Coordinates of C-alpha atoms (C1' of nucleotides) in Angstrom, one line a residue:
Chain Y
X1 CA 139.2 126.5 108.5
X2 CA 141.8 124.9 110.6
X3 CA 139.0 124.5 114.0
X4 CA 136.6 122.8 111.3
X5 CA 136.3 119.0 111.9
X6 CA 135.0 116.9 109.0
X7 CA 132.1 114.7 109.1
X8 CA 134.5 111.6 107.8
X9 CA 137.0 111.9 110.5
X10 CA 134.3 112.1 113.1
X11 CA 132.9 108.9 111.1
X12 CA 136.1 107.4 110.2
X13 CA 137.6 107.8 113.8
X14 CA 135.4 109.1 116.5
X15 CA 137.8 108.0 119.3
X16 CA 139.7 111.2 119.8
X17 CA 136.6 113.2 119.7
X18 CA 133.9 111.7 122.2
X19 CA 133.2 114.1 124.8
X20 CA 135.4 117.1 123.4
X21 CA 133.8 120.5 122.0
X22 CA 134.2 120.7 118.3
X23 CA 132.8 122.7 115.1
X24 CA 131.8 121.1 112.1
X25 CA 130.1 123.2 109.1
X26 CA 127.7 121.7 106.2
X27 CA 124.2 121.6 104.8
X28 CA 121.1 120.7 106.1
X29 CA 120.1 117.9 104.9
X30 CA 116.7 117.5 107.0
X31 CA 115.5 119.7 110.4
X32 CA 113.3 117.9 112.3
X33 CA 112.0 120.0 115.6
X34 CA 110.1 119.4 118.8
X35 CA 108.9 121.9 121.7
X36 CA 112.2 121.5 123.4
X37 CA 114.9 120.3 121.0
X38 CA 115.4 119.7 117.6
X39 CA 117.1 117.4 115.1
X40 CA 119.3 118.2 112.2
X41 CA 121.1 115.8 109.3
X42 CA 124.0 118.0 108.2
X43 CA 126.0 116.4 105.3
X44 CA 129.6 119.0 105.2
X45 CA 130.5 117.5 102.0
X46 CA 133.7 115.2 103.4
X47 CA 131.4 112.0 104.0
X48 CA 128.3 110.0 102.4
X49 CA 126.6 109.7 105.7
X50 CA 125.0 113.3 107.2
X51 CA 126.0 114.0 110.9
X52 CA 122.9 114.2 113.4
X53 CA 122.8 117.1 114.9
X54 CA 120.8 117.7 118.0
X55 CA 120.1 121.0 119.3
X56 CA 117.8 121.7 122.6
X57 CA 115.8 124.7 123.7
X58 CA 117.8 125.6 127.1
X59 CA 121.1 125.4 125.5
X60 CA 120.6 127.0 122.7
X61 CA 119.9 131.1 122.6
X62 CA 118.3 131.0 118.9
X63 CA 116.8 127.8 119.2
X64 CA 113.5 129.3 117.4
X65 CA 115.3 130.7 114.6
X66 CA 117.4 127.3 113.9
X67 CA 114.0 125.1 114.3
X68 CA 112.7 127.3 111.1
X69 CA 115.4 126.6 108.9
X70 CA 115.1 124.7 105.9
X71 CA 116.7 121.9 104.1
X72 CA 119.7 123.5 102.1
X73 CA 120.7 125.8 104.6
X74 CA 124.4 126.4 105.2
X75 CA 125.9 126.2 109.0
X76 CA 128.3 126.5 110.9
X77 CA 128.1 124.4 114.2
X78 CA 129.7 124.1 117.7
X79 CA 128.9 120.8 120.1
X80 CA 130.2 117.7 122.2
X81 CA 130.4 115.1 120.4
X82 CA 128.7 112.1 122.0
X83 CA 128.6 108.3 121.6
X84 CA 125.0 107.0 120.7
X85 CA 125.3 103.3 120.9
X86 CA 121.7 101.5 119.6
X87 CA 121.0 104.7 118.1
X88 CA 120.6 104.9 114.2
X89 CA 123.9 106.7 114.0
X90 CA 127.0 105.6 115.9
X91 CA 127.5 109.4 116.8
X92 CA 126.1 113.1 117.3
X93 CA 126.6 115.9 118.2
X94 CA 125.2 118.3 120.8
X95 CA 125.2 121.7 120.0
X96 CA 126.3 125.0 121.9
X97 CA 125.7 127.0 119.3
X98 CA 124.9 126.6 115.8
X99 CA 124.9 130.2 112.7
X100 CA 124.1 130.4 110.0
X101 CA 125.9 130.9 106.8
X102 CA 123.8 130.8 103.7
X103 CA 119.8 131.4 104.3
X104 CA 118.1 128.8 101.6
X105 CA 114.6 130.0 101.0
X106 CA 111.5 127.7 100.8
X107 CA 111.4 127.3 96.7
X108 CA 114.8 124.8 96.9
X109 CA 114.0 122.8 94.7
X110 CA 115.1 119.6 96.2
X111 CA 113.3 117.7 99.3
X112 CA 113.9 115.0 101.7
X113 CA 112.3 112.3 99.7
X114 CA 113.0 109.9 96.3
X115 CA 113.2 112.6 93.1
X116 CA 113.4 110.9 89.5
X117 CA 116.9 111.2 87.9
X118 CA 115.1 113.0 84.6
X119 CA 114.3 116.3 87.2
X120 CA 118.0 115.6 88.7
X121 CA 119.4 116.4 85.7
X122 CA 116.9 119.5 84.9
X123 CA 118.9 120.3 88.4
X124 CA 122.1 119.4 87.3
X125 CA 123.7 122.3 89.3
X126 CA 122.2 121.1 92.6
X127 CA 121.9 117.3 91.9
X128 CA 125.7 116.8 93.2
X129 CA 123.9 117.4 97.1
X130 CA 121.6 114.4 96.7
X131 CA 122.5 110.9 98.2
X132 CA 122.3 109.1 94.9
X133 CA 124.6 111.8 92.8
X134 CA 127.1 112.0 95.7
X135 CA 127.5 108.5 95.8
X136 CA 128.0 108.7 92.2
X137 CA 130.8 111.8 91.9
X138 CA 133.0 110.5 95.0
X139 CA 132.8 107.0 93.5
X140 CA 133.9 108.3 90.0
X141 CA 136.3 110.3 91.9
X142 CA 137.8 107.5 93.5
X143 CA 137.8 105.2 90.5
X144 CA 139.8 107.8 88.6
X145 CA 142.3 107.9 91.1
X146 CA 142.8 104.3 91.8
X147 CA 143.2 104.2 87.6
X148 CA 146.1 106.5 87.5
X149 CA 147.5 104.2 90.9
X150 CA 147.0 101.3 89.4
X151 CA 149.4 102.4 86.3
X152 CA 151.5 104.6 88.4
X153 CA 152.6 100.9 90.5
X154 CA 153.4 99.4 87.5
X155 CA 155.4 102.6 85.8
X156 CA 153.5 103.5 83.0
X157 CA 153.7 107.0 81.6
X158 CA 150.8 109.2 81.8
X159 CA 150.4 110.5 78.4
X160 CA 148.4 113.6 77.3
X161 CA 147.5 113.1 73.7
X162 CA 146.0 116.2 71.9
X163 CA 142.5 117.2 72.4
X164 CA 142.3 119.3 69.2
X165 CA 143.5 116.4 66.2
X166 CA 144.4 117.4 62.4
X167 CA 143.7 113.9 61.5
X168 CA 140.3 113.6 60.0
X169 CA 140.9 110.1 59.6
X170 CA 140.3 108.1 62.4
X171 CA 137.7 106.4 61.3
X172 CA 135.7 106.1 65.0
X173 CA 132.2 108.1 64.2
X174 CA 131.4 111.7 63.5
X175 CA 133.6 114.0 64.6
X176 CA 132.9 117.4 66.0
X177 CA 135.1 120.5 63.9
X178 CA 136.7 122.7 65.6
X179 CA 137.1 125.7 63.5
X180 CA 137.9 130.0 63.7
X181 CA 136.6 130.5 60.7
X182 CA 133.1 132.9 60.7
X183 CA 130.8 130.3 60.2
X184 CA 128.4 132.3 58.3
X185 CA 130.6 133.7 56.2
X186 CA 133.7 131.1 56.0
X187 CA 136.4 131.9 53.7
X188 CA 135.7 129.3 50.9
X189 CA 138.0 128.0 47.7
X190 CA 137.3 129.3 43.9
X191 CA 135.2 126.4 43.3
X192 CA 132.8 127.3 46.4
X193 CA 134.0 124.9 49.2
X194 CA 135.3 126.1 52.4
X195 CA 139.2 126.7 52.4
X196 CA 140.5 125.3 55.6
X197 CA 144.1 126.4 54.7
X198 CA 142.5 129.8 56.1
X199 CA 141.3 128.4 59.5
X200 CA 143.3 129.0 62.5
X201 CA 145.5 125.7 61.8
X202 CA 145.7 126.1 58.0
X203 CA 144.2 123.1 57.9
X204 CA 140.5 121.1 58.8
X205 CA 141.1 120.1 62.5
X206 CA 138.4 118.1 64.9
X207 CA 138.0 117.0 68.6
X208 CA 139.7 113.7 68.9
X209 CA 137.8 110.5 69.1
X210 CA 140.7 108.5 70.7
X211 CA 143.9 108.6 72.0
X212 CA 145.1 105.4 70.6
X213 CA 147.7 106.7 67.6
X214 CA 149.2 109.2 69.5
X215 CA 149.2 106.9 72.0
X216 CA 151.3 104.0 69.8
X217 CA 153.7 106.7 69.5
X218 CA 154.3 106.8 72.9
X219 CA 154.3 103.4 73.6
X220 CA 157.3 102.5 71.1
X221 CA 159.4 104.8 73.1
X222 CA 158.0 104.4 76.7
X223 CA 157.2 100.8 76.2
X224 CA 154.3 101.4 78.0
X225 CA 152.0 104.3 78.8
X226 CA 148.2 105.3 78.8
X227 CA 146.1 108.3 78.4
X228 CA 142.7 109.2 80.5
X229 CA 141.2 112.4 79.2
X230 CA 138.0 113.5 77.2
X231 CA 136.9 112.2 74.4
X232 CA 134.6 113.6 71.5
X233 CA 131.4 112.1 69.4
X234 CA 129.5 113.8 67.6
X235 CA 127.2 111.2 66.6
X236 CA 123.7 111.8 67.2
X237 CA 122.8 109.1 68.9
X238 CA 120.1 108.8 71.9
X239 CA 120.6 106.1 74.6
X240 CA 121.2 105.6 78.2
X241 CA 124.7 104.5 77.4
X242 CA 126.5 107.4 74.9
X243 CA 127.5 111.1 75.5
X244 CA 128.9 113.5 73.1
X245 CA 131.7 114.4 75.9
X246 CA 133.0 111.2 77.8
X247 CA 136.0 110.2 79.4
X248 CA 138.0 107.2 78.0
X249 CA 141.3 105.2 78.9
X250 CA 143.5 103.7 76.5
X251 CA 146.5 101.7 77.5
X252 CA 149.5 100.9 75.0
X253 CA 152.1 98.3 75.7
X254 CA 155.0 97.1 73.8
X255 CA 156.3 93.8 73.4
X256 CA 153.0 92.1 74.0
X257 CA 150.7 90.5 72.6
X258 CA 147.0 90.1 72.8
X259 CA 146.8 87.8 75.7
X260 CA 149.2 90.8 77.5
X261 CA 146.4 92.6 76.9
X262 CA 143.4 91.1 78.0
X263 CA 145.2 90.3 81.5
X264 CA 145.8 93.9 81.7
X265 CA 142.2 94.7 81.5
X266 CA 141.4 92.3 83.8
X267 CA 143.9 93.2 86.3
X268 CA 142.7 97.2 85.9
X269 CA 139.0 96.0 86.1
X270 CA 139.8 94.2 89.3
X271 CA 142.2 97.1 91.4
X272 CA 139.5 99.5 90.5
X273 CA 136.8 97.3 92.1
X274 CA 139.0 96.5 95.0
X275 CA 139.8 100.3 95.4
X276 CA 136.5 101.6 95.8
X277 CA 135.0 98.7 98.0
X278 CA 137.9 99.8 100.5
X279 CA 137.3 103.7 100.1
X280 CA 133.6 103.8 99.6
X281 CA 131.9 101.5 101.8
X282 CA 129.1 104.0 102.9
X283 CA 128.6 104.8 98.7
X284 CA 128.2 100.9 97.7
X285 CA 126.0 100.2 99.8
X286 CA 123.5 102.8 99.2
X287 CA 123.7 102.1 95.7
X288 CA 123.6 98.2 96.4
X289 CA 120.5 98.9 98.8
X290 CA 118.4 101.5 96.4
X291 CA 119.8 101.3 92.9
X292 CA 120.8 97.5 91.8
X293 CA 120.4 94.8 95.0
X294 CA 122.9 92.3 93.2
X295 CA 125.8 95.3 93.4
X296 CA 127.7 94.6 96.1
X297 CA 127.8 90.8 95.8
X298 CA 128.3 91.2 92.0
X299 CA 131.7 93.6 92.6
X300 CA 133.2 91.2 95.2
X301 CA 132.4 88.6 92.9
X302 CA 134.3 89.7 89.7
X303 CA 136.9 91.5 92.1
X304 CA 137.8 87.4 92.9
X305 CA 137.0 85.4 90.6
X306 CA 138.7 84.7 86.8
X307 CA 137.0 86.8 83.2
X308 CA 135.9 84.3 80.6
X309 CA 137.4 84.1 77.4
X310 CA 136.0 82.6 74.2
X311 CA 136.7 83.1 70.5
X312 CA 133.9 84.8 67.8
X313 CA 133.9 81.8 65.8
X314 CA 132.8 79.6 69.3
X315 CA 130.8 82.7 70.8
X316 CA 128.7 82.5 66.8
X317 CA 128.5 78.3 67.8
X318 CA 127.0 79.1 71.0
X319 CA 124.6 81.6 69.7
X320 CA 123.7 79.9 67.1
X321 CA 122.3 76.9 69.4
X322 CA 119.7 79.5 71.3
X323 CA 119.3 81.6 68.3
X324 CA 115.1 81.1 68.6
X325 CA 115.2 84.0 71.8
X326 CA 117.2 86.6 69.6
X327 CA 115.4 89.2 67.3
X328 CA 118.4 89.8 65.4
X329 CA 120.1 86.5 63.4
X330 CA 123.6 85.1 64.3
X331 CA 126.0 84.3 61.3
X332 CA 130.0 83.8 61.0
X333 CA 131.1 87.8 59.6
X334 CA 128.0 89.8 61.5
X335 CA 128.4 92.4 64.0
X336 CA 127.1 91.0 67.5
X337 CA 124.1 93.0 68.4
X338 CA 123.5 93.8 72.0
X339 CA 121.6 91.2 72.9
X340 CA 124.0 88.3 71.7
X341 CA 126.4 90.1 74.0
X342 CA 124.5 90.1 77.1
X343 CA 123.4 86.6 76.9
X344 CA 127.1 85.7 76.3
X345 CA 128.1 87.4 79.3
X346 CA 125.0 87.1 81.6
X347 CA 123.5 83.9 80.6
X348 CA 126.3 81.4 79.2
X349 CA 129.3 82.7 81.6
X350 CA 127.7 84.8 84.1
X351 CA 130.8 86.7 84.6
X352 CA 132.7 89.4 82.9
X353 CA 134.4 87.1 79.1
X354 CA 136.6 88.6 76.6
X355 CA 135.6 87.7 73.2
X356 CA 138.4 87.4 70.9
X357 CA 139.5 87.3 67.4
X358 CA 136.8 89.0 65.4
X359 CA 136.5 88.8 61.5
X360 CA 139.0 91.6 60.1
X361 CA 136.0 92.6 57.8
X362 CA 133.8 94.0 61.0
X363 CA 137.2 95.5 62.8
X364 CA 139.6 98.6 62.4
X365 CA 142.4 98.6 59.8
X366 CA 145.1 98.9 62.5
X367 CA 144.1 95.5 64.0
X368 CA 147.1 92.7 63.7
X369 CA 146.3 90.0 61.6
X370 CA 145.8 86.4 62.3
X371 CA 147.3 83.4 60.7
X372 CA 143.9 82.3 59.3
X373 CA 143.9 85.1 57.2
X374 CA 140.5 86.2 57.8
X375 CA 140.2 87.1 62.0
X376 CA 142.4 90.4 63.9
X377 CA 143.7 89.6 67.6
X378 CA 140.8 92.0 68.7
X379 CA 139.2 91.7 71.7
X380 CA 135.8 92.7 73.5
X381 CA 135.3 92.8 77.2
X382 CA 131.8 92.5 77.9
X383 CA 130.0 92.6 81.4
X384 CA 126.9 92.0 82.8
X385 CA 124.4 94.5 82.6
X386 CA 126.5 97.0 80.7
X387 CA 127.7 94.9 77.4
X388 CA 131.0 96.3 75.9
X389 CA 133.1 98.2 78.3
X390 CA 136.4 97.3 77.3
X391 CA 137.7 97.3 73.4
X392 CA 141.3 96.2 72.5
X393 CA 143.2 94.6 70.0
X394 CA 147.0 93.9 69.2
X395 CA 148.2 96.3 66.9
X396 CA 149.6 95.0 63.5
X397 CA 153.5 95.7 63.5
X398 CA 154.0 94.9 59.5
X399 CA 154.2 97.5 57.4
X400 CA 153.8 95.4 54.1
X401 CA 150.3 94.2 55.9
X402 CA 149.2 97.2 57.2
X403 CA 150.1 99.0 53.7
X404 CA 148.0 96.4 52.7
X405 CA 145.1 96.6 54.4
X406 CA 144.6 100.4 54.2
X407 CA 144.3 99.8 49.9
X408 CA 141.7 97.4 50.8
X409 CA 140.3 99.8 52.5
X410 CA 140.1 102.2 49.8
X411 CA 141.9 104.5 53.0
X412 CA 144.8 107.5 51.9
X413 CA 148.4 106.4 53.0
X414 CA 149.3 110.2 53.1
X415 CA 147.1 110.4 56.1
X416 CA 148.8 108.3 58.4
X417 CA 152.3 108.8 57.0
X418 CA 153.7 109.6 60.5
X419 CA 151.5 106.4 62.0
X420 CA 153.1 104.2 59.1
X421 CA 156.9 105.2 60.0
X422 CA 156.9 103.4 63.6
X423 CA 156.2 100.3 61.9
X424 CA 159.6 101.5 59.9
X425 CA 161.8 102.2 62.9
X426 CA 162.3 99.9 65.2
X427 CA 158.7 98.4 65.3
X428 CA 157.7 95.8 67.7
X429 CA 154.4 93.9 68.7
X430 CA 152.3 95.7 70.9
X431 CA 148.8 96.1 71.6
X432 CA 146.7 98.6 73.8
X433 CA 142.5 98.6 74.4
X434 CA 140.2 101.7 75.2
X435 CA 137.6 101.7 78.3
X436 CA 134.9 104.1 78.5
X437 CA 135.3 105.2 81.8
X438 CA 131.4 106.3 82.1
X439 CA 130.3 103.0 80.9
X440 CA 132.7 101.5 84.4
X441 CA 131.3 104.1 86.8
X442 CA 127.8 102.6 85.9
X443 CA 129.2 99.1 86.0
X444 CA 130.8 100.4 89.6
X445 CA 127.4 101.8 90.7
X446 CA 124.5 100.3 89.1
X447 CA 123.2 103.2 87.5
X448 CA 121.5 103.1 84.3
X449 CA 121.8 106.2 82.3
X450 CA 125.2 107.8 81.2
X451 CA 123.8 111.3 81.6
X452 CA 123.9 110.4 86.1
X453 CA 127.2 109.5 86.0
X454 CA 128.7 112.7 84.0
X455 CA 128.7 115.6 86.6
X456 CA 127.4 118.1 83.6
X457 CA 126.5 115.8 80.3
X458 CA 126.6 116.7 76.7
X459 CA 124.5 114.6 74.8
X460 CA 122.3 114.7 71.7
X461 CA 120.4 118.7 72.1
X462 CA 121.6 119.3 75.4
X463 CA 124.3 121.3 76.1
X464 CA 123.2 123.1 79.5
X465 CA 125.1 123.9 82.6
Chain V
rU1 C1' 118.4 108.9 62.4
rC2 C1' 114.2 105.2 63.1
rC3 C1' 110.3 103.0 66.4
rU4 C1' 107.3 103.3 71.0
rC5 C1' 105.6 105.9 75.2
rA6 C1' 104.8 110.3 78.1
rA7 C1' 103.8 115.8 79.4
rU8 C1' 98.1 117.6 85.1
rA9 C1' 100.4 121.9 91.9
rG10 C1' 107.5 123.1 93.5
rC11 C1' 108.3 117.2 93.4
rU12 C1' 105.9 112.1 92.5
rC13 C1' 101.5 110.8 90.6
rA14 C1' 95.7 109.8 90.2
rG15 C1' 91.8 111.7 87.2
rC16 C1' 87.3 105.5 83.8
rU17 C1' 83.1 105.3 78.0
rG18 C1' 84.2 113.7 77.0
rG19 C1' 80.3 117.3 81.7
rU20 C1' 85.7 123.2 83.4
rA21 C1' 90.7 119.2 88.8
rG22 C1' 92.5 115.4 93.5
rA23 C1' 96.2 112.8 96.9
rG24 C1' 101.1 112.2 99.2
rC25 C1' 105.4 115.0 99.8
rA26 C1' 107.2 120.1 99.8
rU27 C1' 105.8 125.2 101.6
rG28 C1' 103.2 128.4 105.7
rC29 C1' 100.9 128.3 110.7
rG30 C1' 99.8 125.4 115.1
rG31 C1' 100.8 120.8 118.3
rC32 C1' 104.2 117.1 120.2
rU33 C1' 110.6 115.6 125.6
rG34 C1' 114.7 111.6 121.0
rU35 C1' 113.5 112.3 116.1
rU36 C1' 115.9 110.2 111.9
rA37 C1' 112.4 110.3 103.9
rA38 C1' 109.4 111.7 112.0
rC39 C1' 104.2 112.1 113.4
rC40 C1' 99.2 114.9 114.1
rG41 C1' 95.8 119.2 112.7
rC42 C1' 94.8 123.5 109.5
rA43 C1' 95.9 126.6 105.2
rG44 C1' 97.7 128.5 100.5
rG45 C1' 99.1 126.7 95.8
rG46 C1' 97.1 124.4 89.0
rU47 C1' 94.8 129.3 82.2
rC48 C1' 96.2 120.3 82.7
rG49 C1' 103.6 121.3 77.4
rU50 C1' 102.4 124.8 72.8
rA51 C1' 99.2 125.9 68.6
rG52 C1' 95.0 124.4 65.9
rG53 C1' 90.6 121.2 65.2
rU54 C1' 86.0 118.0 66.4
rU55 C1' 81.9 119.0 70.0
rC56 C1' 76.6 122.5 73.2
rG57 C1' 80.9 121.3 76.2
rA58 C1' 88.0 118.8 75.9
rG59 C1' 92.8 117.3 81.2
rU60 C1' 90.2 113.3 78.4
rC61 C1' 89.1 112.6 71.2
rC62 C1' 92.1 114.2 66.4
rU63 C1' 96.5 116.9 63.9
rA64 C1' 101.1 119.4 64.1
rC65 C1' 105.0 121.1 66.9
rU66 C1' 108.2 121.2 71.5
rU67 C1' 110.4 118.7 75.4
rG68 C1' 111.6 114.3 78.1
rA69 C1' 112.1 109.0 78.6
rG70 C1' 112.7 103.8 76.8
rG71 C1' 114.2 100.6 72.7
rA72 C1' 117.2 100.1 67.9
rG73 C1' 121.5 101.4 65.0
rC74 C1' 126.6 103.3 66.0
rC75 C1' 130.0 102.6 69.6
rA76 C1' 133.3 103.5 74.7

RNA sequence: UCCUCAAUAGCUCAGCUGGUAGAGCAUGCGGCUGUUAACCGCAGGGUCGUAGGUUCGAGUCCUACUUGAGGAGCCA
């Protein structure tokens, strides 16, 4: 592989190339022949932009058998690399010889022309080599890397919390169990239901929900960390925005408070942004140009400019003015429904805003408590055309309060015995938030559905690939 | 889980108040000295999601089911 050039250095910096013989090797994209010479888009995987390759009857020996080729087909190319200024593409290359690799017969499925993501995904195994989906994948790609950069700088520790949790209790959604036992014949207890002190861990185990526990562990010792990995729901729900398999971050960090919090969201938000713009030019701007026009100008907006921040109690006000255009009513204590979060976010500040301070009643029992005795320093980051994507709160350091709260809750104290202790030793204020990394790679590109920006999704009855 | 909509050629779709199917792209063949989702000509390709029902006759109307999509709830 070392004589292979890749399309992005040829791209990136064509300089040392023009004029000099070199070999490239890729997929064709599109053929496009003539009597005397031919035309073929090869994409080699490296770039977003294919590489025009021309090939001519009286310089090539098999020129018959190349102009027959079909879109798919896997070469392996020799040519001088030429300068094409007021062509279409800055560069091309002209080919000595050009073999073939891998035949791809006429039923491949995918053509040079606009396919609808719902027969993508029936295609989920070839979607990756369409300009949309590639766009998508590097993008996600480079938006995972600049995450771990972005913490890396700053010296948080990379945790890896468990994948496989014996806590039941986490109180995030339906959980999916993950279990040895024969499941049509499980061992069961005298009175009929199943014994899990016979499964594999001697006890009920489930795919985690979050990191976030495991993660306040970590925290108190590293001061602060994060986690990236997958995460598990096993709610059946059906929308554009929720998988059963999804990725999620979830940042702890000691000593700090809530408003240490939102300005490390922010600050993540805005490097990630930053990070593909610079690395993904070519990838934007397909995705600005044929999947959301405003992209591009909205990224380098937020990238720049400050997040919004505005209390529940004077995000309820505000609704409560406009509530005529809503279907669902606004009151102090309810839930905000998806439509009182996008007009907060796309109509009154037009900008990403972190709402803050929610009533304890609608929010998790680890939540710290406010002075007013009936809000949590929780806080939602919503964005424009996505809602939610970041959810956070300061974590409540009391024991007495957090005691407290779980009776009110009716929760077991036996089940977070381990959780309660670092609130025992040595327990400090600290606070951490949770973004669904899907939800950002469709903020980063525009795309609608979860299910395009998940290289194989899981959702609700689908399982394949 | 609830509500709504859809299912016709490999893909994207048209097919009116019921009278047994069309286009573009793709594919195959031919043409074209610079194309770039190329263009021009010809050709092949469909038991209209499945199972029932109404009718002389169903792609079209009715019922159920399957699959997909959108919205809601839940959330990331």
């Amino acid at each position: 592989m070392d004589n292979i050039t890749s399309v992005r250095q040829l791209y990136r910096q064509p300089e040392p190339y023009l004029d000099q013989l070199v070999t490239v090797s890729g997929w064709i994209r599109t053929l496009r022949d003539q009597k005397q010479f031919g035309f073929i888009s090869l994409n080699d995987g490296t770039f977003f932009n294919n590489l025009q390759i021309v090939f001519a009857r009286d310089s090539l020996a098999n020129f018959d058998a190349i102009a027959r080729l079909g879109t798919g087909t896997a070469v392996v190319a020799t040519g001088r690399v030429v300068a094409t200024p007021g062509a279409r593409q800055p560069i091309e290359l002209q080919a000595t010889s050009i073999a073939v690799e891998g035949e791809c017969p006429p039923d491949y499925p995918l053509q040079p022309k606009r396919h609808s993501p719902e027969f993508l995904r029936s295609i989920a195994h070839l979607r990756p080599r369409t300009n949309l989906l590639a766009a998508v994948f590097r993008i996600r790609s480079v938006a995972a890397f600049a995450i771990h950069r972005f913490f890396n700088e700053r010296h948080f520790v990379y945790v890896h919390t468990p994948i496989i949790t014996g806590s039941d209790a986490e109180g995030a959604g339906q959980m999916f169990t993950v279990t040895t036992l024969d499941v049509d014949k499980p061992a069961r207890k005298p009175d009929g239901t199943i014994d899990f002190e016979r499964d594999f861990f001697g006890k009920h185990t489930n795919l985690t929900v979050s990191g976030q526990l495991n993660g306040e562990a970590f925290a108190l010792a590293f001061r602060n960390i994060y986690t990236f990995g997958p995460t598990f729901r096993a709610e059946n729900s059906n929308t554009v925005k929720h998988a059963a398999e999804f990725w999620m971050i979830e940042p702890e960090i000691a000593f700090a408070d809530l408003g240490d919090d939102m300005r490390l969201a922010e600050d993540l938000i805005k490097a990630i942004i930053r990070d593909v713009l610079s690395e993904c030019p070519e990838e934007i701007a397909f995705c600005s140009q044929f999947v959301d026009k405003g992209l591009l100008g909205r990224l380098e907006q937020v990238s720049t400019s400050d997040f919004g921040t505005i209390t529940y109690t004077d995000a309820v006000a505000e609704l409560v003015k406009v509530k005529d255009r809503f279907s669902y009513p606004v009151s102090w204590g309810c839930d905000l429904q998806t439509e009182h979060e996008r007009y907060l976010t796309e109509q009154l500040f037009q900008k990403p805003v972190f709402v803050i301070d929610y009533p304890k009643e609608i929010k998790a029992f680890y939540m710290k408590q406010n002075d007013d005795g009936r809000t949590v320093a929780a806080m939602d980051c919503l964005v424009p055309g996505i809602g939610e994507i970041v959810g956070g709160s300061q974590r409540e350091e009391d024991l007495a309060k957090l005691l407290q709260r779980l009776a009110e809750l009716d929760m077991r104290e036996e089940d977070y015995s381990w959780y309660l202790q670092l609130r025992r030793y040595g327990s400090v204020r600290h606070a951490g938030f949770g973004l669904g990394f899907e939800r950002l790679i469709m903020y980063l590109t525009g795309v609608a559905n979860i299910r395009d920006v998940i290289p194989f999704p899981r959702t609700t009855g689908s399982a394949d690939f």
